[in-house]
Coordinates of C-alpha atoms and ligand atoms in Angstrom, one line a residue:
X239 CA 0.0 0.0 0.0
X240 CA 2.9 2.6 1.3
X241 CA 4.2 1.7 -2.1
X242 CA 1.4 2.4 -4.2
X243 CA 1.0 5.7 -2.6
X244 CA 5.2 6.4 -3.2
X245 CA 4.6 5.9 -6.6
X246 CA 1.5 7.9 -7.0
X247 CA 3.4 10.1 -5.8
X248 CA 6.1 9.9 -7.7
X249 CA 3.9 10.0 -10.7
X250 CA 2.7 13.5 -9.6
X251 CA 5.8 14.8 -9.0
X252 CA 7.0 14.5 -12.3
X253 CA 4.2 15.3 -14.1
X254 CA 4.0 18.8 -12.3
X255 CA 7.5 19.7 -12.8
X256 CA 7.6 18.3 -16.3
X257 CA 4.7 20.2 -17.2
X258 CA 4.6 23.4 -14.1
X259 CA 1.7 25.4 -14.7
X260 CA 0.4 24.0 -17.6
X261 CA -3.0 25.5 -19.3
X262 CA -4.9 24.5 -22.3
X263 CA -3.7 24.7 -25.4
X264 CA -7.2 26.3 -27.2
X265 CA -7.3 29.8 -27.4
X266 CA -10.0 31.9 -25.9
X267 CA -11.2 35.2 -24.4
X268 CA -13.5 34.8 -22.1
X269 CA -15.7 32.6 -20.6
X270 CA -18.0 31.9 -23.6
X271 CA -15.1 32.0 -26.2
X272 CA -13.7 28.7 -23.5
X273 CA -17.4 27.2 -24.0
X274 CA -17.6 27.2 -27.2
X275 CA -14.0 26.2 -27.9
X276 CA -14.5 23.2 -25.4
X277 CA -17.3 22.2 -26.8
X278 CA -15.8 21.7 -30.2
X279 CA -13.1 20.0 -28.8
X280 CA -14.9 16.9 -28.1
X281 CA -13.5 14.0 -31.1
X282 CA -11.2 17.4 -32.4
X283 CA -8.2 18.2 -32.2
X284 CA -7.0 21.8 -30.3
X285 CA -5.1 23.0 -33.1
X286 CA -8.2 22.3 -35.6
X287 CA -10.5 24.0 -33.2
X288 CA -8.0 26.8 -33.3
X289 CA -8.0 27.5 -36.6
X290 CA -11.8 27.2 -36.7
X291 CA -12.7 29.7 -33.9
X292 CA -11.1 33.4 -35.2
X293 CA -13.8 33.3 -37.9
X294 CA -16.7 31.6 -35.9
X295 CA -16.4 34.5 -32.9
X296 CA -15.6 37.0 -35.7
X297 CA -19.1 36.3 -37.1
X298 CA -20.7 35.7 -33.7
X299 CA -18.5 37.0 -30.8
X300 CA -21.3 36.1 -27.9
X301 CA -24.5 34.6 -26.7
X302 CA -27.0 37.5 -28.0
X303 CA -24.9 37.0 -31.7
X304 CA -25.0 33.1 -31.4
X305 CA -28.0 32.7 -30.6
X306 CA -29.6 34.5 -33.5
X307 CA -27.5 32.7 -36.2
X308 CA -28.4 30.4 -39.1
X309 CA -27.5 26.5 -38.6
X310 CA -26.3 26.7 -42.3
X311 CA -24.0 29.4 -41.2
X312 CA -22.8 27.7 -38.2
X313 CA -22.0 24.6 -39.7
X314 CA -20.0 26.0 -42.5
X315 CA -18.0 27.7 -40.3
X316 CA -17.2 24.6 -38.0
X317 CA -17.5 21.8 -41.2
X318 CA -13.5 21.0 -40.5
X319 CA -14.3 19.8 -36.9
X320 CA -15.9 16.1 -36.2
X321 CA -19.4 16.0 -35.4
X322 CA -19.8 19.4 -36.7
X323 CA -24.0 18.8 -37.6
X324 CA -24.6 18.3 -34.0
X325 CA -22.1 20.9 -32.6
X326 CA -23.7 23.6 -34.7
X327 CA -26.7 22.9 -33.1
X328 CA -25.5 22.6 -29.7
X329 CA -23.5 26.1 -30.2
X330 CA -26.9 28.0 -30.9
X331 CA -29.0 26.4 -28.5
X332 CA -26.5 26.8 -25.1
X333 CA -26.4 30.1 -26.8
X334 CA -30.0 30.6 -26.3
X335 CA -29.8 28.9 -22.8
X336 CA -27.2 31.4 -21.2
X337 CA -29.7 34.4 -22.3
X338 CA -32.5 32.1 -20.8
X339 CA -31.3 30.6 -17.9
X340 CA -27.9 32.6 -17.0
X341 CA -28.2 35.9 -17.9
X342 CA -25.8 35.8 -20.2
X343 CA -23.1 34.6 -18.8
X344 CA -21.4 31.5 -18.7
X345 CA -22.2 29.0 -14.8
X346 CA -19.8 28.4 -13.0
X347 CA -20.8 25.1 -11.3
X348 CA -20.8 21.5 -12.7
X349 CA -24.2 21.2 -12.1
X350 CA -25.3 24.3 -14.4
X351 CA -22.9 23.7 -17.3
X352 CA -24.0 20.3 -17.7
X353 CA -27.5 21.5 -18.5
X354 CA -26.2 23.3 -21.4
X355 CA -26.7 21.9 -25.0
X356 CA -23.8 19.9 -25.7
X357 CA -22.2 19.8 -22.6
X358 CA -21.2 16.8 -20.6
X359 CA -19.4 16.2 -17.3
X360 CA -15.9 15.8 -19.0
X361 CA -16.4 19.5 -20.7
X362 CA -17.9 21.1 -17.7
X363 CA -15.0 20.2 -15.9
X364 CA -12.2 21.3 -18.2
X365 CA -14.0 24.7 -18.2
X366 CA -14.3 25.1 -14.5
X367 CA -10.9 23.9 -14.8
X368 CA -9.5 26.3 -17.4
X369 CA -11.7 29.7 -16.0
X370 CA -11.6 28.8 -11.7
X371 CA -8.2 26.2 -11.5
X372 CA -10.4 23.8 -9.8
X373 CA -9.9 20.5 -8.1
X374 CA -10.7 18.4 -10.7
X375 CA -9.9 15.5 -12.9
X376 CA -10.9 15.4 -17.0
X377 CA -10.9 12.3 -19.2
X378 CA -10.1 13.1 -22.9
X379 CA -8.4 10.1 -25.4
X380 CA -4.7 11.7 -23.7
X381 CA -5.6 11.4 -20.3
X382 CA -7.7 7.9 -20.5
X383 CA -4.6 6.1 -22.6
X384 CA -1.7 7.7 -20.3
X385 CA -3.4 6.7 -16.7
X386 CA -4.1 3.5 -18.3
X387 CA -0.7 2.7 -19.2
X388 CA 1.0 3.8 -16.0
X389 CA -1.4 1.1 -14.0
X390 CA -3.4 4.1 -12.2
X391 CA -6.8 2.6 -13.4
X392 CA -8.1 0.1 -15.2
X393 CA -11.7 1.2 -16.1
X394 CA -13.5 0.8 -18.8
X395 CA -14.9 4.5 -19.2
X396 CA -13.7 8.2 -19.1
X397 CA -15.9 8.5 -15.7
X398 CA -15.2 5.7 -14.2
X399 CA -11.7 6.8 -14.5
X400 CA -11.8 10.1 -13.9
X401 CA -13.2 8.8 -10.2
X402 CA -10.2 6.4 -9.8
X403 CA -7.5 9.4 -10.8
X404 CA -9.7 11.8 -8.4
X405 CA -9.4 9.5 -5.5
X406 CA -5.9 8.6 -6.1
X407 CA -4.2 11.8 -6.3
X408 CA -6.6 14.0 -4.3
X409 CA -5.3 16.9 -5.1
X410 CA -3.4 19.2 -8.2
X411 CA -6.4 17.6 -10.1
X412 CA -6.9 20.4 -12.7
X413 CA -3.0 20.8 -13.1
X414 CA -2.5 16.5 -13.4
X415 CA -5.2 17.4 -16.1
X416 CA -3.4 19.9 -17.8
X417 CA -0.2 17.5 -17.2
X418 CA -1.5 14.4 -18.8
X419 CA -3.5 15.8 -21.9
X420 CA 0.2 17.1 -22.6
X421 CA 2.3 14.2 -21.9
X422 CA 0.0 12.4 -24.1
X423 CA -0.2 14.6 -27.0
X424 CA 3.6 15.1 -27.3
X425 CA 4.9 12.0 -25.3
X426 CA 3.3 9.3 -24.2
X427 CA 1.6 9.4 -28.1
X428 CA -1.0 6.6 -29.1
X429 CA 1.4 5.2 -31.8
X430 CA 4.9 5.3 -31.2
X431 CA 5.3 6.3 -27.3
X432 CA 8.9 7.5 -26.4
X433 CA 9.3 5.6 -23.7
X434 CA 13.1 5.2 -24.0
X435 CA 13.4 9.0 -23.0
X436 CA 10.6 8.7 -20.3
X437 CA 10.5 10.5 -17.2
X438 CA 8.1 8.6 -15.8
X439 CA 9.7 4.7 -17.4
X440 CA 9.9 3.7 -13.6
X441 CA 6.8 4.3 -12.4
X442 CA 5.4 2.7 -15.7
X443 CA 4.8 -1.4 -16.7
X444 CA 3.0 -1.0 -20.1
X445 CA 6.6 -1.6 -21.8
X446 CA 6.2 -4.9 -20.1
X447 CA 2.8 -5.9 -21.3
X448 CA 3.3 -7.2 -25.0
X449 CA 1.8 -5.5 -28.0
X450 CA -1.5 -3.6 -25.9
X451 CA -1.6 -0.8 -27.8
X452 CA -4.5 1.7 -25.4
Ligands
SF4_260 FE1 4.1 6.3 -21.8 FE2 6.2 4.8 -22.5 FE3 6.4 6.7 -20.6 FE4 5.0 4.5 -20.1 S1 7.2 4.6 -20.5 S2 4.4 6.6 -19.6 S3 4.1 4.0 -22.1 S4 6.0 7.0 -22.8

Protein backbone atom coordinates (compact mmCIF):
# COMPACT_ATOMS: atom_id res chain seq x y z
CA UNK A 1 0.00 0.00 0.00
CA UNK A 2 2.88 2.58 1.29
CA UNK A 3 4.24 1.66 -2.12
CA UNK A 4 1.36 2.38 -4.18
CA UNK A 5 1.00 5.68 -2.57
CA UNK A 6 5.24 6.37 -3.21
CA UNK A 7 4.58 5.88 -6.58
CA UNK A 8 1.45 7.91 -6.98
CA UNK A 9 3.37 10.10 -5.79
CA UNK A 10 6.08 9.92 -7.68
CA UNK A 11 3.87 10.04 -10.67
CA UNK A 12 2.74 13.49 -9.57
CA UNK A 13 5.84 14.78 -8.97
CA UNK A 14 7.05 14.55 -12.29
CA UNK A 15 4.16 15.33 -14.10
CA UNK A 16 3.95 18.80 -12.33
CA UNK A 17 7.53 19.66 -12.79
CA UNK A 18 7.61 18.33 -16.35
CA UNK A 19 4.74 20.24 -17.22
CA UNK A 20 4.59 23.38 -14.08
CA UNK A 21 1.67 25.40 -14.72
CA UNK A 22 0.44 23.99 -17.64
CA UNK A 23 -2.96 25.53 -19.35
CA UNK A 24 -4.91 24.53 -22.28
CA UNK A 25 -3.69 24.68 -25.45
CA UNK A 26 -7.22 26.26 -27.18
CA UNK A 27 -7.27 29.84 -27.38
CA UNK A 28 -10.00 31.95 -25.90
CA UNK A 29 -11.22 35.15 -24.36
CA UNK A 30 -13.49 34.78 -22.12
CA UNK A 31 -15.69 32.60 -20.63
CA UNK A 32 -17.96 31.92 -23.60
CA UNK A 33 -15.12 31.96 -26.17
CA UNK A 34 -13.66 28.66 -23.49
CA UNK A 35 -17.37 27.25 -23.99
CA UNK A 36 -17.65 27.18 -27.23
CA UNK A 37 -13.97 26.25 -27.90
CA UNK A 38 -14.50 23.23 -25.37
CA UNK A 39 -17.28 22.21 -26.81
CA UNK A 40 -15.81 21.66 -30.17
CA UNK A 41 -13.06 20.02 -28.80
CA UNK A 42 -14.90 16.94 -28.06
CA UNK A 43 -13.48 14.04 -31.14
CA UNK A 44 -11.20 17.37 -32.37
CA UNK A 45 -8.24 18.22 -32.20
CA UNK A 46 -6.99 21.77 -30.28
CA UNK A 47 -5.09 23.00 -33.15
CA UNK A 48 -8.23 22.32 -35.57
CA UNK A 49 -10.49 23.96 -33.21
CA UNK A 50 -8.02 26.82 -33.31
CA UNK A 51 -8.01 27.47 -36.64
CA UNK A 52 -11.82 27.18 -36.69
CA UNK A 53 -12.71 29.74 -33.89
CA UNK A 54 -11.10 33.39 -35.19
CA UNK A 55 -13.83 33.28 -37.85
CA UNK A 56 -16.73 31.64 -35.93
CA UNK A 57 -16.40 34.53 -32.91
CA UNK A 58 -15.57 37.03 -35.66
CA UNK A 59 -19.10 36.29 -37.06
CA UNK A 60 -20.68 35.67 -33.69
CA UNK A 61 -18.54 36.95 -30.82
CA UNK A 62 -21.26 36.09 -27.86
CA UNK A 63 -24.45 34.63 -26.71
CA UNK A 64 -27.04 37.48 -27.98
CA UNK A 65 -24.92 36.99 -31.73
CA UNK A 66 -25.02 33.08 -31.42
CA UNK A 67 -27.97 32.72 -30.57
CA UNK A 68 -29.63 34.55 -33.53
CA UNK A 69 -27.53 32.73 -36.17
CA UNK A 70 -28.40 30.44 -39.10
CA UNK A 71 -27.47 26.47 -38.58
CA UNK A 72 -26.33 26.71 -42.32
CA UNK A 73 -23.97 29.37 -41.22
CA UNK A 74 -22.75 27.70 -38.18
CA UNK A 75 -22.01 24.56 -39.67
CA UNK A 76 -20.04 26.05 -42.51
CA UNK A 77 -18.04 27.68 -40.28
CA UNK A 78 -17.17 24.63 -37.97
CA UNK A 79 -17.52 21.76 -41.18
CA UNK A 80 -13.49 21.04 -40.52
CA UNK A 81 -14.32 19.82 -36.92
CA UNK A 82 -15.92 16.15 -36.20
CA UNK A 83 -19.44 16.02 -35.37
CA UNK A 84 -19.83 19.43 -36.66
CA UNK A 85 -23.98 18.77 -37.60
CA UNK A 86 -24.62 18.29 -34.00
CA UNK A 87 -22.13 20.93 -32.59
CA UNK A 88 -23.71 23.60 -34.71
CA UNK A 89 -26.66 22.88 -33.12
CA UNK A 90 -25.51 22.58 -29.69
CA UNK A 91 -23.53 26.14 -30.18
CA UNK A 92 -26.86 27.98 -30.95
CA UNK A 93 -28.96 26.37 -28.47
CA UNK A 94 -26.50 26.77 -25.12
CA UNK A 95 -26.43 30.08 -26.79
CA UNK A 96 -29.98 30.57 -26.29
CA UNK A 97 -29.79 28.95 -22.82
CA UNK A 98 -27.22 31.45 -21.25
CA UNK A 99 -29.72 34.36 -22.32
CA UNK A 100 -32.54 32.08 -20.78
CA UNK A 101 -31.27 30.62 -17.95
CA UNK A 102 -27.94 32.57 -16.98
CA UNK A 103 -28.23 35.94 -17.91
CA UNK A 104 -25.77 35.79 -20.15
CA UNK A 105 -23.10 34.60 -18.77
CA UNK A 106 -21.36 31.48 -18.66
CA UNK A 107 -22.22 29.02 -14.82
CA UNK A 108 -19.76 28.36 -12.95
CA UNK A 109 -20.78 25.14 -11.28
CA UNK A 110 -20.81 21.52 -12.70
CA UNK A 111 -24.24 21.22 -12.11
CA UNK A 112 -25.33 24.26 -14.41
CA UNK A 113 -22.88 23.74 -17.27
CA UNK A 114 -23.97 20.33 -17.71
CA UNK A 115 -27.46 21.55 -18.48
CA UNK A 116 -26.22 23.33 -21.39
CA UNK A 117 -26.68 21.87 -25.04
CA UNK A 118 -23.77 19.93 -25.74
CA UNK A 119 -22.22 19.80 -22.56
CA UNK A 120 -21.23 16.83 -20.63
CA UNK A 121 -19.37 16.20 -17.32
CA UNK A 122 -15.94 15.85 -19.04
CA UNK A 123 -16.43 19.49 -20.66
CA UNK A 124 -17.92 21.11 -17.66
CA UNK A 125 -14.99 20.16 -15.88
CA UNK A 126 -12.21 21.26 -18.23
CA UNK A 127 -14.04 24.72 -18.23
CA UNK A 128 -14.28 25.07 -14.53
CA UNK A 129 -10.87 23.91 -14.77
CA UNK A 130 -9.46 26.31 -17.39
CA UNK A 131 -11.74 29.72 -15.98
CA UNK A 132 -11.55 28.78 -11.73
CA UNK A 133 -8.21 26.23 -11.49
CA UNK A 134 -10.40 23.79 -9.78
CA UNK A 135 -9.91 20.54 -8.07
CA UNK A 136 -10.74 18.41 -10.71
CA UNK A 137 -9.88 15.49 -12.89
CA UNK A 138 -10.95 15.44 -16.95
CA UNK A 139 -10.92 12.33 -19.21
CA UNK A 140 -10.10 13.08 -22.89
CA UNK A 141 -8.38 10.09 -25.41
CA UNK A 142 -4.67 11.73 -23.69
CA UNK A 143 -5.64 11.41 -20.35
CA UNK A 144 -7.67 7.89 -20.46
CA UNK A 145 -4.59 6.08 -22.60
CA UNK A 146 -1.67 7.68 -20.28
CA UNK A 147 -3.42 6.71 -16.69
CA UNK A 148 -4.12 3.47 -18.34
CA UNK A 149 -0.66 2.68 -19.23
CA UNK A 150 1.01 3.80 -15.97
CA UNK A 151 -1.40 1.14 -14.00
CA UNK A 152 -3.36 4.12 -12.19
CA UNK A 153 -6.85 2.64 -13.40
CA UNK A 154 -8.14 0.15 -15.19
CA UNK A 155 -11.71 1.18 -16.06
CA UNK A 156 -13.52 0.84 -18.80
CA UNK A 157 -14.93 4.47 -19.17
CA UNK A 158 -13.68 8.25 -19.14
CA UNK A 159 -15.94 8.49 -15.71
CA UNK A 160 -15.23 5.73 -14.17
CA UNK A 161 -11.68 6.82 -14.50
CA UNK A 162 -11.79 10.13 -13.94
CA UNK A 163 -13.22 8.82 -10.20
CA UNK A 164 -10.17 6.38 -9.84
CA UNK A 165 -7.51 9.37 -10.77
CA UNK A 166 -9.73 11.79 -8.40
CA UNK A 167 -9.41 9.49 -5.48
CA UNK A 168 -5.89 8.59 -6.12
CA UNK A 169 -4.19 11.81 -6.29
CA UNK A 170 -6.64 14.01 -4.33
CA UNK A 171 -5.31 16.92 -5.09
CA UNK A 172 -3.37 19.15 -8.23
CA UNK A 173 -6.38 17.63 -10.11
CA UNK A 174 -6.91 20.41 -12.71
CA UNK A 175 -2.96 20.78 -13.15
CA UNK A 176 -2.53 16.47 -13.40
CA UNK A 177 -5.19 17.44 -16.12
CA UNK A 178 -3.44 19.89 -17.85
CA UNK A 179 -0.18 17.46 -17.16
CA UNK A 180 -1.53 14.44 -18.75
CA UNK A 181 -3.47 15.75 -21.94
CA UNK A 182 0.16 17.08 -22.63
CA UNK A 183 2.28 14.22 -21.95
CA UNK A 184 0.01 12.43 -24.05
CA UNK A 185 -0.19 14.55 -26.99
CA UNK A 186 3.60 15.08 -27.33
CA UNK A 187 4.94 12.02 -25.29
CA UNK A 188 3.34 9.25 -24.19
CA UNK A 189 1.64 9.43 -28.08
CA UNK A 190 -1.00 6.56 -29.09
CA UNK A 191 1.43 5.23 -31.84
CA UNK A 192 4.93 5.25 -31.19
CA UNK A 193 5.31 6.26 -27.32
CA UNK A 194 8.85 7.53 -26.42
CA UNK A 195 9.34 5.62 -23.66
CA UNK A 196 13.13 5.17 -24.02
CA UNK A 197 13.38 8.99 -23.04
CA UNK A 198 10.57 8.74 -20.33
CA UNK A 199 10.51 10.49 -17.24
CA UNK A 200 8.06 8.57 -15.76
CA UNK A 201 9.75 4.73 -17.41
CA UNK A 202 9.92 3.69 -13.58
CA UNK A 203 6.83 4.29 -12.42
CA UNK A 204 5.38 2.72 -15.71
CA UNK A 205 4.80 -1.45 -16.71
CA UNK A 206 3.02 -0.97 -20.12
CA UNK A 207 6.64 -1.60 -21.78
CA UNK A 208 6.17 -4.89 -20.09
CA UNK A 209 2.81 -5.85 -21.25
CA UNK A 210 3.28 -7.16 -25.00
CA UNK A 211 1.78 -5.51 -28.02
CA UNK A 212 -1.54 -3.64 -25.94
CA UNK A 213 -1.58 -0.78 -27.77
CA UNK A 214 -4.48 1.65 -25.45
FE1 LIG B 1 4.07 6.28 -21.82
FE2 LIG B 1 6.21 4.81 -22.46
FE3 LIG B 1 6.40 6.70 -20.59
FE4 LIG B 1 5.03 4.48 -20.11
S1 LIG B 1 7.24 4.60 -20.46
S2 LIG B 1 4.39 6.58 -19.60
S3 LIG B 1 4.11 4.05 -22.12
S4 LIG B 1 5.97 7.00 -22.78
Amino acid sequence: MTESINRVEKIREKLLSKFPKAVSELKFRDNFELLVSVVLSAQCTDKRVNMITPNLFKRFPNPEAMSKAEYDEVRSLISSCNLFQNKAKYLINLSQQLLDNFNREVPMSAKELQTLSGVGQKTANVVLIEAKGENLMAVDTHVFRVSHRLGLSVAKTPTATEKDLTQLFKKDLGELHQAMVLFGRYHCKAINPECENCTLLDECSWRDREGTLL
